[in-house]
mmCIF file of C-alpha atoms and ligand atoms in Angstrom:
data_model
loop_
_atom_site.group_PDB
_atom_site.id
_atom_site.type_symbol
_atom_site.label_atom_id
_atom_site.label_comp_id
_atom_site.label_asym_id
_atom_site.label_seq_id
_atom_site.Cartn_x
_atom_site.Cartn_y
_atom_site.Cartn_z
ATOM 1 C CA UNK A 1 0.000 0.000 0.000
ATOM 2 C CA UNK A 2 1.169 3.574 -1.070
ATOM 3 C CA UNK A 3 -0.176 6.834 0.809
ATOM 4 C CA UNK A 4 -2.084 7.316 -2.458
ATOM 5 C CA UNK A 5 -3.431 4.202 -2.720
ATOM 6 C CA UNK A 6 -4.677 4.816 1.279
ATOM 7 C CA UNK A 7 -6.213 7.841 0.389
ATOM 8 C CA UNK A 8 -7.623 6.582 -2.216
ATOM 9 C CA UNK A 9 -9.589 4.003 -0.095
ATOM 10 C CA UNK A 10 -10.503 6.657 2.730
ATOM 11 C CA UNK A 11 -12.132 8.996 -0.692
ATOM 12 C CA UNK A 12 -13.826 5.835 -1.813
ATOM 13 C CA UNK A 13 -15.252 5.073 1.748
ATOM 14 C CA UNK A 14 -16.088 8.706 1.730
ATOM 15 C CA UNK A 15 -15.219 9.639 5.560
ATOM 16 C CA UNK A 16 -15.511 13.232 6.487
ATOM 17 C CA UNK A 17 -12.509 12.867 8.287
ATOM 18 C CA UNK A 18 -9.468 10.585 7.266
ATOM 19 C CA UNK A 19 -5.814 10.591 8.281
ATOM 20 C CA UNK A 20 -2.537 10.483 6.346
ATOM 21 C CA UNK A 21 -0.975 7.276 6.154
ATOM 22 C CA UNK A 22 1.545 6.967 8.618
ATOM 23 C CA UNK A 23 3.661 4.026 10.632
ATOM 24 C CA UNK A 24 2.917 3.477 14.019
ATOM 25 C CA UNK A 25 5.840 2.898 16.414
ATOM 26 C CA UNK A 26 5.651 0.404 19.306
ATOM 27 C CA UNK A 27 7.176 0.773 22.177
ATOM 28 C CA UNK A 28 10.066 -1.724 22.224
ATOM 29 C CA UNK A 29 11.367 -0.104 19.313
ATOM 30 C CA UNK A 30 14.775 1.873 19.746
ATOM 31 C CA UNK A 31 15.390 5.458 19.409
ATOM 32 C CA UNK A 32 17.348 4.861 15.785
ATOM 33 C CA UNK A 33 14.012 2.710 14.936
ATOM 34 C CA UNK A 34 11.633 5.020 16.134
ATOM 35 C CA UNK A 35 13.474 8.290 14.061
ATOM 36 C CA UNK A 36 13.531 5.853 10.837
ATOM 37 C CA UNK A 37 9.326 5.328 11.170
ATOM 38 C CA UNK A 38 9.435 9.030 12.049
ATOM 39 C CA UNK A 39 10.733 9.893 8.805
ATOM 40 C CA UNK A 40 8.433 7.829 6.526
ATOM 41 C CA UNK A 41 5.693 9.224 8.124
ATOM 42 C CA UNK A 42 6.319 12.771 7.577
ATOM 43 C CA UNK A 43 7.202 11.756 4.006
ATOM 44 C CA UNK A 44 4.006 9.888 3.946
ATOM 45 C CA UNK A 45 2.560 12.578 5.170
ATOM 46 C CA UNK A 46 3.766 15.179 2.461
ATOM 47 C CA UNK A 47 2.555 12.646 -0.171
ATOM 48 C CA UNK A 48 -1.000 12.023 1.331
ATOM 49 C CA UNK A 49 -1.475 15.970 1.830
ATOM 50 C CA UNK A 50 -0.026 16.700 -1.956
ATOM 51 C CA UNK A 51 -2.565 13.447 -3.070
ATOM 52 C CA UNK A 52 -5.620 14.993 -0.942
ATOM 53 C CA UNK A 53 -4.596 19.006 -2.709
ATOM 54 C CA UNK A 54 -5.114 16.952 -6.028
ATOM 55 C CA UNK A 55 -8.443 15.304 -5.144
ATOM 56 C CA UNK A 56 -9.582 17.125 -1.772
ATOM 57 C CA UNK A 57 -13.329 15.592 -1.715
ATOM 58 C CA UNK A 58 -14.958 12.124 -1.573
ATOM 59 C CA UNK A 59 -15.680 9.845 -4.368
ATOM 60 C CA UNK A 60 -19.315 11.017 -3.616
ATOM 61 C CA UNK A 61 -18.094 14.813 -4.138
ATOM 62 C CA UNK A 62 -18.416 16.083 -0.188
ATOM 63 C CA UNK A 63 -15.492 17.590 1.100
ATOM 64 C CA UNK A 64 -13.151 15.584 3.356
ATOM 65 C CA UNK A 65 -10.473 16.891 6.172
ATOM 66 C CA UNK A 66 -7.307 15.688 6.267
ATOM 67 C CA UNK A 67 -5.860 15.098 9.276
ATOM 68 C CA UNK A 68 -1.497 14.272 9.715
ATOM 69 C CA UNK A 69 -0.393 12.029 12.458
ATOM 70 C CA UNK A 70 2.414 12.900 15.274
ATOM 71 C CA UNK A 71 4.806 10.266 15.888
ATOM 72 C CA UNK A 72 7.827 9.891 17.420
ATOM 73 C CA UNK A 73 7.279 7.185 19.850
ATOM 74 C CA UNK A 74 8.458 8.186 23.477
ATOM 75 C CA UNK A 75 11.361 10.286 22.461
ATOM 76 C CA UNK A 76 10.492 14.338 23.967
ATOM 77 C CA UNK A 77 12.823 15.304 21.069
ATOM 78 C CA UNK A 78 11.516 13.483 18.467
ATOM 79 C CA UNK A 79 7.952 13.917 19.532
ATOM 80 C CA UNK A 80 8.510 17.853 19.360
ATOM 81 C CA UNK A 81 10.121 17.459 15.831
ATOM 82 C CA UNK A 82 6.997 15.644 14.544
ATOM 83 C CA UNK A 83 4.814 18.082 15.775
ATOM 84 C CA UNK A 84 6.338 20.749 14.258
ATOM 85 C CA UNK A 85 6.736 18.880 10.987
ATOM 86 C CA UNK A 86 2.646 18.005 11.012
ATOM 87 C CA UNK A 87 1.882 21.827 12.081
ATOM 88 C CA UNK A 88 3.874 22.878 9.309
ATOM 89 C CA UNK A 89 2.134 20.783 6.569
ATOM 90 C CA UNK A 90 -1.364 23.125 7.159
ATOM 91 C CA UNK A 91 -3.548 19.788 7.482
ATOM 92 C CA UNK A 92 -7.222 19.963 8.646
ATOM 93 C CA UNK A 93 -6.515 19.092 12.388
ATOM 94 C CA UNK A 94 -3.531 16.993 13.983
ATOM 95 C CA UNK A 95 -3.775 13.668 15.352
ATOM 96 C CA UNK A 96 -1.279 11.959 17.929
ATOM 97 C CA UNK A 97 -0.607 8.730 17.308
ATOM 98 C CA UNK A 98 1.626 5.589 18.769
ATOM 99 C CA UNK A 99 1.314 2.598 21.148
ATOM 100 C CA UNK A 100 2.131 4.298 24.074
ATOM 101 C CA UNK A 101 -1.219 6.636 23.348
ATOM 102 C CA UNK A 102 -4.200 5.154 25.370
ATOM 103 C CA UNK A 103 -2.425 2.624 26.475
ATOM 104 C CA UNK A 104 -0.218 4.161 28.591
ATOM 105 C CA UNK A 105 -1.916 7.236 29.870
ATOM 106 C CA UNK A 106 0.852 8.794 32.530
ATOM 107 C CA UNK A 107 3.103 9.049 29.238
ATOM 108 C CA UNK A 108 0.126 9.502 27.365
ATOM 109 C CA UNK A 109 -0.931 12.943 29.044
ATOM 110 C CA UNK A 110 3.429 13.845 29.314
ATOM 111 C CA UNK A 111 3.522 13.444 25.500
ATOM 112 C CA UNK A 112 0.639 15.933 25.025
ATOM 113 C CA UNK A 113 2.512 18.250 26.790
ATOM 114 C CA UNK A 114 5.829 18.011 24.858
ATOM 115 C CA UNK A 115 4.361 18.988 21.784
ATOM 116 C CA UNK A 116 0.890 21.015 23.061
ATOM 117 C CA UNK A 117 2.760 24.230 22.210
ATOM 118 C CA UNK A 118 3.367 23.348 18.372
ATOM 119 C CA UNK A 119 -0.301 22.268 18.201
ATOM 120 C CA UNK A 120 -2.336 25.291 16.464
ATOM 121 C CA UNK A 121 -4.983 26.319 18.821
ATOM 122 C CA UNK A 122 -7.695 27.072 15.791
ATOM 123 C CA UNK A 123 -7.224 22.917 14.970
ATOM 124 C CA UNK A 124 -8.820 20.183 16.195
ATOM 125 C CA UNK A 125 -6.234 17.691 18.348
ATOM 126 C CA UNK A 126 -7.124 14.147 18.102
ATOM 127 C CA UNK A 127 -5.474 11.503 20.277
ATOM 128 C CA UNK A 128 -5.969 7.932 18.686
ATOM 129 C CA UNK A 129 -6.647 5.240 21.004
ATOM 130 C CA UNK A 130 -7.740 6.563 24.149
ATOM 131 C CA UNK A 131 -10.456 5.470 25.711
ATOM 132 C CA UNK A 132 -10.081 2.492 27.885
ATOM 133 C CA UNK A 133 -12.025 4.101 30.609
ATOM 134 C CA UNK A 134 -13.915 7.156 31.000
ATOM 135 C CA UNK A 135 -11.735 8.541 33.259
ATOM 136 C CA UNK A 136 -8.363 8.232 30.069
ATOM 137 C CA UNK A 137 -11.351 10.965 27.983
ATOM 138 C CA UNK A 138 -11.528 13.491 31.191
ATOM 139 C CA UNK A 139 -7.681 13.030 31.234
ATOM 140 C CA UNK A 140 -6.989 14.018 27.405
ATOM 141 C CA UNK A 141 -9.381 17.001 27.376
ATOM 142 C CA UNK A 142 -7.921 18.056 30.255
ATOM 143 C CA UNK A 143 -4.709 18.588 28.343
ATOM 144 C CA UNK A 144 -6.640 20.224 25.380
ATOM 145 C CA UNK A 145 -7.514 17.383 23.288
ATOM 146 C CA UNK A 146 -10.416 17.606 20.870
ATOM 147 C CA UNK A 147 -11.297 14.221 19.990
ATOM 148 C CA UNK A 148 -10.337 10.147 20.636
ATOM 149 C CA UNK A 149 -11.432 6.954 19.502
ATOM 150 C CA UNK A 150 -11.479 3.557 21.093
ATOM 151 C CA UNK A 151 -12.254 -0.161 20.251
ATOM 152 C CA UNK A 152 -12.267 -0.771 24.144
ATOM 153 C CA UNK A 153 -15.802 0.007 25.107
ATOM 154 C CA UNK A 154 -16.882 -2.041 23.245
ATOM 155 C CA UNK A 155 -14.176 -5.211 23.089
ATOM 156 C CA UNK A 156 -14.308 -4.876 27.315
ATOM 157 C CA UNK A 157 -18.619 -4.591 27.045
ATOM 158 C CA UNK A 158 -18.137 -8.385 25.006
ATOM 159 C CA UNK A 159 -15.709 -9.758 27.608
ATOM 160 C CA UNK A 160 -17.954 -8.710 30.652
ATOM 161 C CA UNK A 161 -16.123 -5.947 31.949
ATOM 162 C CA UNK A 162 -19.070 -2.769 32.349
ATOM 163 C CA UNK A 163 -18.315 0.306 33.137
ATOM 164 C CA UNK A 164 -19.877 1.628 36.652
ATOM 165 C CA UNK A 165 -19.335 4.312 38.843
ATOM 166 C CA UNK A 166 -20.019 8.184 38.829
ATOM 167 C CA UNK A 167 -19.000 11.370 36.908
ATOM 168 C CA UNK A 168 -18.848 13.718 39.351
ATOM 169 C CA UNK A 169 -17.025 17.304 39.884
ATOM 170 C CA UNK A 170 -13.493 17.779 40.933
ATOM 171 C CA UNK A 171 -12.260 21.240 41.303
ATOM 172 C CA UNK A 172 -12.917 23.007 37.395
ATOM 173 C CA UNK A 173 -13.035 19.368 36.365
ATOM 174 C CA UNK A 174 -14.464 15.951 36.500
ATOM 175 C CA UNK A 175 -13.635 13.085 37.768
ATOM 176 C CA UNK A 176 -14.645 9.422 37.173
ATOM 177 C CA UNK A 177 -14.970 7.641 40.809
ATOM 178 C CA UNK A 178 -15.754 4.356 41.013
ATOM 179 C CA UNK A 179 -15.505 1.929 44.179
ATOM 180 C CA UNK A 180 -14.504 -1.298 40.992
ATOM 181 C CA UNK A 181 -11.404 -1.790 39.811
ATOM 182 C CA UNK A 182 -10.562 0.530 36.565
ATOM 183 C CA UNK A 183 -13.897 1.675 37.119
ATOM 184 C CA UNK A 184 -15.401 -1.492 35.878
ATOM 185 C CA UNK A 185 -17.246 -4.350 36.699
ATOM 186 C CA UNK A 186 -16.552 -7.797 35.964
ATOM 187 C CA UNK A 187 -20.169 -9.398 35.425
ATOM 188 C CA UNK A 188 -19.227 -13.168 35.138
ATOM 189 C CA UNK A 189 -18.231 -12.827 38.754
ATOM 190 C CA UNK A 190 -21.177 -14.936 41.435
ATOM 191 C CA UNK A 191 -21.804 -11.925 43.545
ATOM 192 C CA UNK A 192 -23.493 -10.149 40.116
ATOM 193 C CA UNK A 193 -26.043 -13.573 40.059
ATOM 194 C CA UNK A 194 -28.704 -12.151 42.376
ATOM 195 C CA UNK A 195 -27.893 -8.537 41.943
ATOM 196 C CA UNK A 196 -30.982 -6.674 40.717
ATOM 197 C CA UNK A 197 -29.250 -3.317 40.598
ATOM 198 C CA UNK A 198 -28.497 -1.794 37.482
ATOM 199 C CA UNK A 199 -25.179 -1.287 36.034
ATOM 200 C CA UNK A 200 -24.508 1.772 36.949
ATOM 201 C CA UNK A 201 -27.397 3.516 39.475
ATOM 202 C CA UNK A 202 -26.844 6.987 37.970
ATOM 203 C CA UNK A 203 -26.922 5.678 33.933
ATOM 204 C CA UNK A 204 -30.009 6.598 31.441
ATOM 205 C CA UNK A 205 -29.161 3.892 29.368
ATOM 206 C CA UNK A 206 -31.354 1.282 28.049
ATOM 207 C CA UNK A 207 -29.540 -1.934 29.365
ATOM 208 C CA UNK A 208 -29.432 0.677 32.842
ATOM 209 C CA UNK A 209 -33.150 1.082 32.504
ATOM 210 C CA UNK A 210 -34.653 -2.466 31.716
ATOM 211 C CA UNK A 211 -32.223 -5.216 32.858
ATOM 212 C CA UNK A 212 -30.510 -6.211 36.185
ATOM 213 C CA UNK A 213 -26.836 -6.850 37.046
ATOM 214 C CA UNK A 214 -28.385 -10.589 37.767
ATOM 215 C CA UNK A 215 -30.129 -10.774 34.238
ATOM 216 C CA UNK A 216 -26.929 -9.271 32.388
ATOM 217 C CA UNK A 217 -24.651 -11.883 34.636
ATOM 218 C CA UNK A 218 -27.362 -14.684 33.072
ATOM 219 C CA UNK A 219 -27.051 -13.824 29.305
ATOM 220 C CA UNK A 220 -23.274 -13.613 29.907
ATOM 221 C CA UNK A 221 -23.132 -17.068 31.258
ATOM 222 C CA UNK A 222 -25.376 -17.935 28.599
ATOM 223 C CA UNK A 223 -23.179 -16.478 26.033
ATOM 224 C CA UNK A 224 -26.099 -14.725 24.683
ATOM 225 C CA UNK A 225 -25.698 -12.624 21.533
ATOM 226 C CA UNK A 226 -28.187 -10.233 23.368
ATOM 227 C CA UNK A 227 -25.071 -9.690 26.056
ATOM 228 C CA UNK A 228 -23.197 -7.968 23.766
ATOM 229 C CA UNK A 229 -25.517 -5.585 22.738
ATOM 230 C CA UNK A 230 -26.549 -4.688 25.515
ATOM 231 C CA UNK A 231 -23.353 -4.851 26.872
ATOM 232 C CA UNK A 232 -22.078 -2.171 24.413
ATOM 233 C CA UNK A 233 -25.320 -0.230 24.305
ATOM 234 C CA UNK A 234 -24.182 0.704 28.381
ATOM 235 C CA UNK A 235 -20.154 0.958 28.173
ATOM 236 C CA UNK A 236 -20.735 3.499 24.956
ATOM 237 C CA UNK A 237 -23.671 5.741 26.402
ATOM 238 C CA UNK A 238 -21.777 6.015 29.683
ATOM 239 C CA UNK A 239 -18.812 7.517 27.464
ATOM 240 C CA UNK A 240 -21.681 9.744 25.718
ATOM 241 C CA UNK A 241 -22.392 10.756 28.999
ATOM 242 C CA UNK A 242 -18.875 11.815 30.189
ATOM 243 C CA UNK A 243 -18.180 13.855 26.350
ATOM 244 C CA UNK A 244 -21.881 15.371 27.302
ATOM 245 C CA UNK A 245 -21.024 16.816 30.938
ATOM 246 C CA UNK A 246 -17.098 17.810 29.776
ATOM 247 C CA UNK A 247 -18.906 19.963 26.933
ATOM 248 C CA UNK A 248 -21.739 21.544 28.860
ATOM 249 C CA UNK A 249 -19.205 22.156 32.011
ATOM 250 C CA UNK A 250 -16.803 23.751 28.759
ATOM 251 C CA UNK A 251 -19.217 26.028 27.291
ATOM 252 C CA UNK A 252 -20.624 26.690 30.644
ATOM 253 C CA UNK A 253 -17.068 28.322 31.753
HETATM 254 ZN ZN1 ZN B 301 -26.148 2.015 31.443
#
């Protein structure tokens, strides 16, 4: 695959938003390893953005933003270099990218500030991967980011693991308490088999509103396709929920 041929794809799915093609470092890599990828990327980068110039809408003829991707793995130096390089290129908005993001979110939230002050404040900032818990999405706005994406809501909703606690104030912020480890409970586990409380007391959701920990534990041990649904229909509302109260406590300030 070329960074043409990725655009390409991303114009043919028609996405209002798609990303430059770029090479995402892991962490075990070394530093010589991680300034190699580095370098493709902002090449790929330079290709994908001269590519999108050429053809800058969808197959379907709406226009699409372009978004480069920050890499540089956990180097402070070579993160700040790849910021300045994606700045530079005048994309839509600017996504961080990297295993370490979401996954790791101590060096997660240090990264964002090695490179927040080569981020243009008029563009959105877009960390990808983060989202593990509610709590990782209060963390990255905290630190100015935009926007995030996450298969863990619902991969953890299919393996039994539902978020549950509260979203409540903490100074100018929020905070995500919970009294369950990571903030999340394991349903499979005996003590959830004649537990009529919801998932989470304070959640509007539908699985929140109709069924019982004890039902959900049931269909789990069951391995009823209806689990997962309802499963995801509660882990994605109750990150809804948190975007929801971080806007309206944002515009609100
Ligand atoms: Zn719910």
């Amino acid at each position: 695959m070329t960074p043409e041929m990725s655009l390409q794809t991303q114009k043919i799915i028609g996405a209002d938003i798609i990303m430059a093609f770029d090479q995402c470092t892991s962490d075990s890599c070394t530093r010589a390893e991680v300034q190699q990828v580095m370098i493709r990327t902002h090449r790929w980068l330079k290709q994908s953005h001269a590519y999108h110039q050429q053809f800058p809408t969808s197959r379907y003829g709406a226009q699409q933003a372009l978004f480069g991707i920050v890499q540089g793995g956990i180097y402070e130096d070579l993160r700040r270099e790849s910021a300045q390089f994606v700045a530079a290129m005048d994309t839509d908005g600017i996504a961080i990218g990297g295993e370490t993001i979401g996954f790791d979110m101590v060096k997660t939230v240090e990264i964002i500030r090695w490179i927040r002050d080569f981020l243009p404040a008029n563009k959105p900032r877009y960390t990808m991967g983060v989202g593990m818990s509610p709590q990782d999405l209060l963390d990255v706005v905290a630190e100015g980011i935009d926007m995030f994406d996450c298969v863990a809501p619902t991969r953890n909703a299919r393996h039994g693991a539902l978020y549950s606690g509260e979203i409540v104030r903490d100074g100018h912020w929020l905070k995500f308490v919970s009294p369950h480890e990571n903030g999340r409970i394991q349903i499979k586990k005996a003590c959830y088999a004649q537990d009529m409380a919801p998932i989470m007391p304070s959640c509007e959701c539908y699985t929140c509103s109709h069924y019982s920990r004890a039902t959900l534990h049931h269909l789990f041990k069951q391995k009823a396709n209806l689990f997962t649904a309802l499963a995801s229909i509660h882990n994605v509302h109750v990150l809804h929920d948190v975007c929801a109260k971080m806007r309206a406590l944002i515009m609100s300030t």
